[in-house]
Amino acid sequence: MYCGTPVHKTAFSLFIVFILLCSTKTLAQQTDIKDAWIKVLPQLEEFYIVVDRDFENAHLVNRGDSVKVNPGDRHITLVWRTINDHQFTTDIEAGETTERSVYHSFPTNPKSSYQAIANQTNLFITTDENSTVYINDRRYGKHMVQTFLNPGTYQLRIEHPELGTLRKKIKVNSLNVTEVARFNENPSKLSFATKLLPGAEYIASRRYKRAVFTYVGLGLLTTNLIWQNQLYSDKLDEFNEFKSLYKNAQSSQDAIKYRRNTVKAEETLNQIVANFNISLLLAGILYTLTTFDSFRKPKSGYRYSSKYLNNSVSFSTRIINSSTPFLFSLKIAFD
């Protein structure tokens, strides 16, 4: 324990206070020196600045304003409704304000992230009413999800309490709204017997690409079967003719020639039969696989629902009627 006269105690206290003040000043200087600023000077009065592609936290600034950033190499995106997204990388030093003048044109149809940032929407998901939507294992809502994500690839998971789980990778960008429509419930109402028809379930559930693949594959194989059957009939007549000539040969030289032709014709018949059987087997395998697949729910879910069109139209109207003009194109995929 420290002991001493009052004078000594006072001097010691002043010394401690001095040390604390110096430490606080040094710490403040160290804290300040970590800060840096970026000032972009475009031909605009108001605009967004996006730092390091973090579009979810875009900064709305006026011309002459500075944005606080971490020092070092920073990727900057300048965004406004009348220009193309302007991107550049600059080295920003600690404790300084880095200025960058930008000159740009004003295209008729700019490739701009303005609408996505202003409306905070670049992803719209529609699914079954009782399904819960997760993106990268984070819950976003049920049935209809409208959100804004940084550009990139995400893992979408849709869970239904009775119908199971759907999974799909999705890519989003900042230039337009990415629509994802995936449903657990099969829209097909076909009977079991009707589903056994080739491609019937694909058509009923609007998986048209797979239906086309099924019909093209079965069509080619069926055509080949018909052709092989006709070819077999022609070659069989040729085989029987050579066989008859061989049996009725008048000389040993003719017998040798006709026997050789008969053996060759028989080999051709065997090859035709083999080709026919292979085509028949392939047709059976294709039918079995496609029929089984048509009964199975797709891993990423069904694309079609009778409610999807109404939901999409209401979403489109809601965005167009927002405070900021927004051009939205409605696209419905039937494959």
Coordinates of C-alpha atoms in Angstrom, one line a residue:
M1 CA 0.0 0.0 0.0
Y2 CA 1.2 3.5 -0.9
C3 CA 1.8 5.8 2.0
G4 CA 3.2 9.4 2.1
T5 CA 2.6 13.0 2.8
P6 CA -0.4 14.9 1.3
V7 CA 1.9 16.6 -1.1
H8 CA 3.2 13.3 -2.3
K9 CA -0.3 11.9 -2.6
T10 CA -1.4 15.0 -4.6
A11 CA 1.6 14.7 -7.0
F12 CA 1.0 11.0 -7.5
S13 CA -2.7 11.6 -8.3
L14 CA -1.8 14.3 -10.8
F15 CA 0.7 11.9 -12.4
I16 CA -2.1 9.2 -12.7
V17 CA -4.5 11.7 -14.2
F18 CA -1.8 12.8 -16.7
I19 CA -1.2 9.2 -17.8
L20 CA -4.9 8.6 -18.2
L21 CA -5.3 11.7 -20.4
C22 CA -2.4 10.7 -22.6
S23 CA -3.7 7.2 -23.0
T24 CA -7.2 8.5 -23.9
K25 CA -5.8 11.0 -26.4
T26 CA -3.6 8.3 -28.0
L27 CA -6.6 5.9 -28.1
A28 CA -8.8 8.5 -29.7
Q29 CA -6.1 9.2 -32.3
Q30 CA -5.8 5.5 -33.0
T31 CA -9.6 5.3 -33.4
D32 CA -9.8 8.3 -35.7
I33 CA -6.9 7.1 -37.9
K34 CA -8.9 3.9 -38.7
D35 CA -11.6 6.0 -40.3
A36 CA -11.6 6.9 -44.0
W37 CA -14.1 8.5 -46.4
I38 CA -15.0 8.3 -50.1
K39 CA -16.5 11.2 -52.0
V40 CA -17.9 10.6 -55.4
L41 CA -18.5 13.6 -57.7
P42 CA -20.8 12.6 -60.6
Q43 CA -23.1 14.8 -62.8
L44 CA -25.9 14.0 -60.4
E45 CA -27.4 15.8 -57.4
E46 CA -28.5 12.7 -55.6
F47 CA -27.4 9.1 -56.0
Y48 CA -26.6 5.8 -54.2
I49 CA -23.1 4.6 -53.2
V50 CA -22.6 0.9 -52.7
V51 CA -19.4 -0.2 -50.9
D52 CA -17.9 -3.6 -51.6
R53 CA -21.1 -4.8 -53.4
D54 CA -23.2 -4.5 -50.3
F55 CA -26.4 -3.5 -52.1
E56 CA -28.5 -4.2 -49.0
N57 CA -26.8 -1.3 -47.2
A58 CA -26.6 1.3 -50.0
H59 CA -25.9 4.9 -49.0
L60 CA -28.2 7.6 -50.4
V61 CA -26.1 10.8 -50.6
N62 CA -26.1 14.2 -52.2
R63 CA -23.4 15.5 -54.5
G64 CA -20.5 16.6 -52.2
D65 CA -21.3 14.2 -49.4
S66 CA -18.8 11.7 -48.1
V67 CA -19.4 8.1 -47.1
K68 CA -17.4 6.6 -44.2
V69 CA -15.6 3.4 -45.2
N70 CA -12.8 1.1 -43.9
P71 CA -9.4 2.1 -45.3
G72 CA -7.8 -0.1 -48.0
D73 CA -8.9 -1.3 -51.5
R74 CA -12.7 -0.7 -51.7
H75 CA -15.0 -1.6 -54.6
I76 CA -17.5 1.3 -55.2
T77 CA -20.7 1.2 -57.2
L78 CA -22.5 4.4 -58.2
V79 CA -26.2 3.8 -58.8
W80 CA -29.0 6.1 -60.1
R81 CA -32.1 5.6 -62.2
T82 CA -30.7 7.5 -65.3
I83 CA -27.3 5.9 -65.7
N84 CA -25.7 2.5 -66.0
D85 CA -24.2 1.2 -62.7
H86 CA -20.8 2.7 -62.6
Q87 CA -18.1 0.6 -60.7
F88 CA -14.6 1.2 -59.8
T89 CA -12.0 0.2 -57.2
T90 CA -9.9 2.7 -55.3
D91 CA -7.3 2.6 -52.5
I92 CA -8.6 4.6 -49.6
E93 CA -6.0 5.7 -47.0
A94 CA -6.8 5.9 -43.3
G95 CA -7.7 9.3 -42.0
E96 CA -8.2 10.8 -45.5
T97 CA -11.1 11.6 -47.8
T98 CA -10.6 10.1 -51.3
E99 CA -12.4 12.0 -54.1
R100 CA -13.4 10.5 -57.4
S101 CA -15.0 12.4 -60.3
V102 CA -17.2 10.4 -62.5
Y103 CA -18.4 11.3 -66.0
H104 CA -21.1 9.2 -67.6
S105 CA -23.8 9.1 -70.3
F106 CA -27.5 8.9 -69.8
P107 CA -28.8 6.0 -71.9
T108 CA -32.4 5.5 -72.8
N109 CA -32.6 2.2 -71.0
P110 CA -30.0 2.2 -68.3
K111 CA -28.8 -1.0 -66.7
S112 CA -29.3 0.3 -63.2
S113 CA -29.7 -1.2 -59.7
Y114 CA -31.7 1.9 -58.7
Q115 CA -35.1 0.3 -58.7
A116 CA -34.0 -2.8 -56.7
I117 CA -32.3 -0.6 -54.1
A118 CA -35.1 2.0 -53.9
N119 CA -37.8 -0.7 -53.6
Q120 CA -35.7 -3.0 -51.6
T121 CA -36.9 -5.9 -53.8
N122 CA -34.9 -8.1 -56.2
L123 CA -36.4 -11.5 -55.3
F124 CA -40.0 -12.6 -55.3
I125 CA -40.9 -16.2 -54.2
T126 CA -44.3 -17.8 -54.5
T127 CA -45.1 -21.2 -53.0
D128 CA -47.9 -23.1 -51.3
E129 CA -49.9 -21.3 -48.7
N130 CA -48.7 -23.4 -45.8
S131 CA -45.1 -23.6 -46.8
T132 CA -42.3 -21.8 -45.0
V133 CA -39.4 -20.2 -47.0
Y134 CA -35.8 -20.4 -45.9
I135 CA -32.8 -18.8 -47.7
N136 CA -29.4 -20.0 -46.6
D137 CA -31.2 -21.5 -43.5
R138 CA -32.7 -18.1 -42.5
R139 CA -36.5 -18.0 -42.3
Y140 CA -38.0 -15.3 -44.6
G141 CA -41.7 -16.0 -44.4
K142 CA -44.6 -18.1 -45.8
H143 CA -46.3 -18.5 -49.1
M144 CA -45.2 -15.2 -50.8
V145 CA -41.8 -13.7 -49.9
Q146 CA -40.6 -10.3 -51.3
T147 CA -37.1 -9.4 -50.2
F148 CA -33.8 -7.8 -51.2
L149 CA -30.5 -9.7 -51.3
N150 CA -27.0 -8.9 -52.3
P151 CA -26.2 -10.3 -55.8
G152 CA -25.1 -13.9 -55.7
T153 CA -26.2 -17.5 -55.4
Y154 CA -28.3 -18.7 -52.5
Q155 CA -29.8 -22.0 -51.3
L156 CA -33.6 -21.9 -51.2
R157 CA -35.5 -24.3 -49.0
I158 CA -39.2 -24.6 -48.8
E159 CA -40.8 -26.7 -46.1
H160 CA -44.4 -27.9 -46.0
P161 CA -45.7 -29.6 -42.9
E162 CA -47.4 -32.4 -44.9
L163 CA -45.9 -32.4 -48.4
G164 CA -42.2 -32.3 -47.5
T165 CA -39.2 -30.1 -48.4
L166 CA -38.1 -28.5 -51.7
R167 CA -34.5 -27.4 -52.4
K168 CA -33.2 -25.2 -55.2
K169 CA -30.2 -22.9 -55.9
I170 CA -31.2 -19.5 -57.0
K171 CA -29.2 -16.6 -58.4
V172 CA -30.2 -13.0 -57.8
N173 CA -28.8 -9.7 -59.2
S174 CA -29.5 -6.1 -58.6
L175 CA -30.8 -5.2 -62.1
N176 CA -34.2 -6.9 -62.0
V177 CA -36.6 -8.9 -59.9
T178 CA -35.9 -12.7 -59.8
E179 CA -39.1 -14.6 -59.7
V180 CA -39.2 -18.1 -58.2
A181 CA -42.4 -20.1 -58.2
R182 CA -42.0 -23.6 -56.7
F183 CA -44.8 -25.7 -55.2
N184 CA -45.0 -28.9 -53.2
E185 CA -48.5 -29.8 -54.3
N186 CA -48.8 -31.6 -57.7
P187 CA -51.2 -29.6 -59.9
S188 CA -52.0 -32.8 -61.9
K189 CA -55.5 -34.4 -61.3
L190 CA -55.0 -37.4 -63.6
S191 CA -56.2 -40.8 -62.6
F192 CA -53.6 -43.6 -61.9
A193 CA -54.4 -45.3 -65.2
T194 CA -54.0 -42.1 -67.2
K195 CA -50.7 -41.4 -65.6
L196 CA -49.4 -44.7 -67.1
L197 CA -49.6 -43.2 -70.6
P198 CA -46.2 -42.0 -71.8
G199 CA -45.6 -38.3 -70.8
A200 CA -49.2 -37.8 -69.6
E201 CA -48.2 -36.8 -66.1
Y202 CA -45.4 -34.5 -67.5
I203 CA -48.0 -32.6 -69.5
A204 CA -50.5 -32.5 -66.7
S205 CA -47.9 -31.0 -64.3
R206 CA -46.6 -28.7 -67.1
R207 CA -43.1 -30.2 -67.2
Y208 CA -43.1 -29.8 -71.0
K209 CA -39.3 -30.2 -71.5
R210 CA -39.4 -33.7 -70.1
A211 CA -42.6 -34.6 -72.0
V212 CA -40.8 -33.5 -75.2
F213 CA -37.8 -35.6 -74.3
T214 CA -40.1 -38.6 -73.6
Y215 CA -42.0 -38.3 -76.9
V216 CA -38.9 -37.7 -79.0
G217 CA -37.0 -40.6 -77.5
L218 CA -40.0 -43.0 -77.8
G219 CA -40.7 -41.7 -81.3
L220 CA -37.1 -42.4 -82.5
L221 CA -37.0 -45.8 -81.0
T222 CA -40.5 -46.7 -82.4
T223 CA -39.4 -45.5 -85.9
N224 CA -36.3 -47.6 -85.6
L225 CA -38.3 -50.7 -84.6
I226 CA -40.6 -50.3 -87.6
W227 CA -37.6 -49.8 -89.9
Q228 CA -35.8 -52.9 -88.5
N229 CA -38.9 -54.9 -88.9
Q230 CA -39.3 -53.9 -92.6
L231 CA -35.6 -54.5 -93.2
Y232 CA -35.9 -58.0 -91.6
S233 CA -38.7 -58.9 -94.0
D234 CA -36.7 -57.8 -97.0
K235 CA -33.6 -59.6 -95.9
L236 CA -35.6 -62.7 -95.1
D237 CA -36.9 -62.9 -98.7
E238 CA -33.3 -62.6 -99.8
F239 CA -32.1 -65.3 -97.4
N240 CA -34.9 -67.7 -98.6
E241 CA -34.0 -67.0 -102.3
F242 CA -30.3 -67.8 -101.7
K243 CA -31.2 -70.9 -99.7
S244 CA -33.4 -72.1 -102.5
L245 CA -30.6 -71.5 -105.1
Y246 CA -28.1 -73.3 -102.9
K247 CA -30.4 -76.4 -102.6
N248 CA -31.0 -76.5 -106.3
A249 CA -27.4 -75.7 -107.4
Q250 CA -26.3 -77.6 -110.6
S251 CA -22.6 -77.5 -110.0
S252 CA -20.3 -77.4 -107.0
Q253 CA -19.1 -73.9 -107.9
D254 CA -22.7 -72.6 -107.8
A255 CA -23.3 -74.4 -104.6
I256 CA -20.2 -72.8 -102.9
K257 CA -21.3 -69.3 -104.2
Y258 CA -24.9 -69.6 -103.1
R259 CA -23.9 -71.1 -99.7
R260 CA -21.7 -68.1 -99.0
N261 CA -24.5 -65.7 -99.9
T262 CA -26.9 -67.7 -97.7
V263 CA -24.6 -67.5 -94.7
K264 CA -24.0 -63.8 -95.2
A265 CA -27.8 -63.2 -95.5
E266 CA -28.3 -65.2 -92.3
E267 CA -25.7 -63.1 -90.4
T268 CA -27.5 -59.9 -91.6
L269 CA -30.8 -61.3 -90.3
N270 CA -29.2 -62.0 -86.9
Q271 CA -27.8 -58.5 -86.7
I272 CA -31.2 -57.0 -87.6
V273 CA -32.8 -59.1 -84.8
A274 CA -30.2 -57.9 -82.3
N275 CA -30.8 -54.2 -83.3
F276 CA -34.6 -54.7 -83.0
N277 CA -34.2 -56.3 -79.5
I278 CA -31.9 -53.5 -78.4
S279 CA -34.3 -50.8 -79.6
L280 CA -37.2 -52.6 -77.9
L281 CA -35.2 -52.8 -74.6
L282 CA -34.3 -49.1 -74.8
A283 CA -37.9 -48.2 -75.4
G284 CA -39.0 -50.2 -72.4
I285 CA -36.3 -48.6 -70.2
L286 CA -37.2 -45.1 -71.4
Y287 CA -40.9 -45.7 -70.8
T288 CA -40.2 -47.1 -67.3
L289 CA -37.8 -44.4 -66.2
T290 CA -40.0 -41.5 -67.5
T291 CA -43.2 -42.9 -66.0
F292 CA -41.5 -43.5 -62.7
D293 CA -40.0 -40.0 -62.8
S294 CA -43.4 -38.4 -63.7
F295 CA -44.9 -39.9 -60.5
R296 CA -42.0 -38.6 -58.4
K297 CA -42.1 -35.0 -57.1
P298 CA -39.3 -32.9 -58.5
K299 CA -36.5 -32.0 -56.0
S300 CA -37.0 -28.3 -56.7
G301 CA -40.8 -28.6 -56.7
Y302 CA -43.5 -28.0 -59.4
R303 CA -43.4 -24.8 -61.4
Y304 CA -47.1 -24.4 -61.8
S305 CA -50.0 -23.6 -59.6
S306 CA -53.4 -22.2 -60.4
K307 CA -52.8 -19.4 -57.8
Y308 CA -49.5 -18.3 -59.2
L309 CA -50.8 -16.1 -62.0
N310 CA -53.0 -14.1 -59.6
N311 CA -50.2 -13.7 -57.1
S312 CA -47.8 -12.5 -59.8
V313 CA -50.2 -9.9 -61.1
S314 CA -50.9 -8.5 -57.7
F315 CA -47.2 -8.3 -57.0
S316 CA -46.6 -6.5 -60.3
T317 CA -49.4 -4.0 -59.5
R318 CA -48.0 -3.3 -56.1
I319 CA -44.6 -2.5 -57.4
I320 CA -45.8 -0.3 -60.2
N321 CA -48.0 1.7 -57.8
S322 CA -45.1 2.3 -55.4
S323 CA -43.8 5.8 -54.9
T324 CA -40.9 5.2 -57.3
P325 CA -41.5 4.4 -60.9
F326 CA -40.7 0.7 -61.6
L327 CA -40.8 -1.2 -64.9
F328 CA -41.7 -4.8 -64.1
S329 CA -42.1 -7.5 -66.7
L330 CA -44.2 -10.6 -65.9
K331 CA -42.7 -13.8 -67.1
I332 CA -44.3 -17.2 -66.6
A333 CA -42.4 -20.3 -67.5
F334 CA -44.4 -23.3 -68.7
D335 CA -41.5 -25.8 -68.8

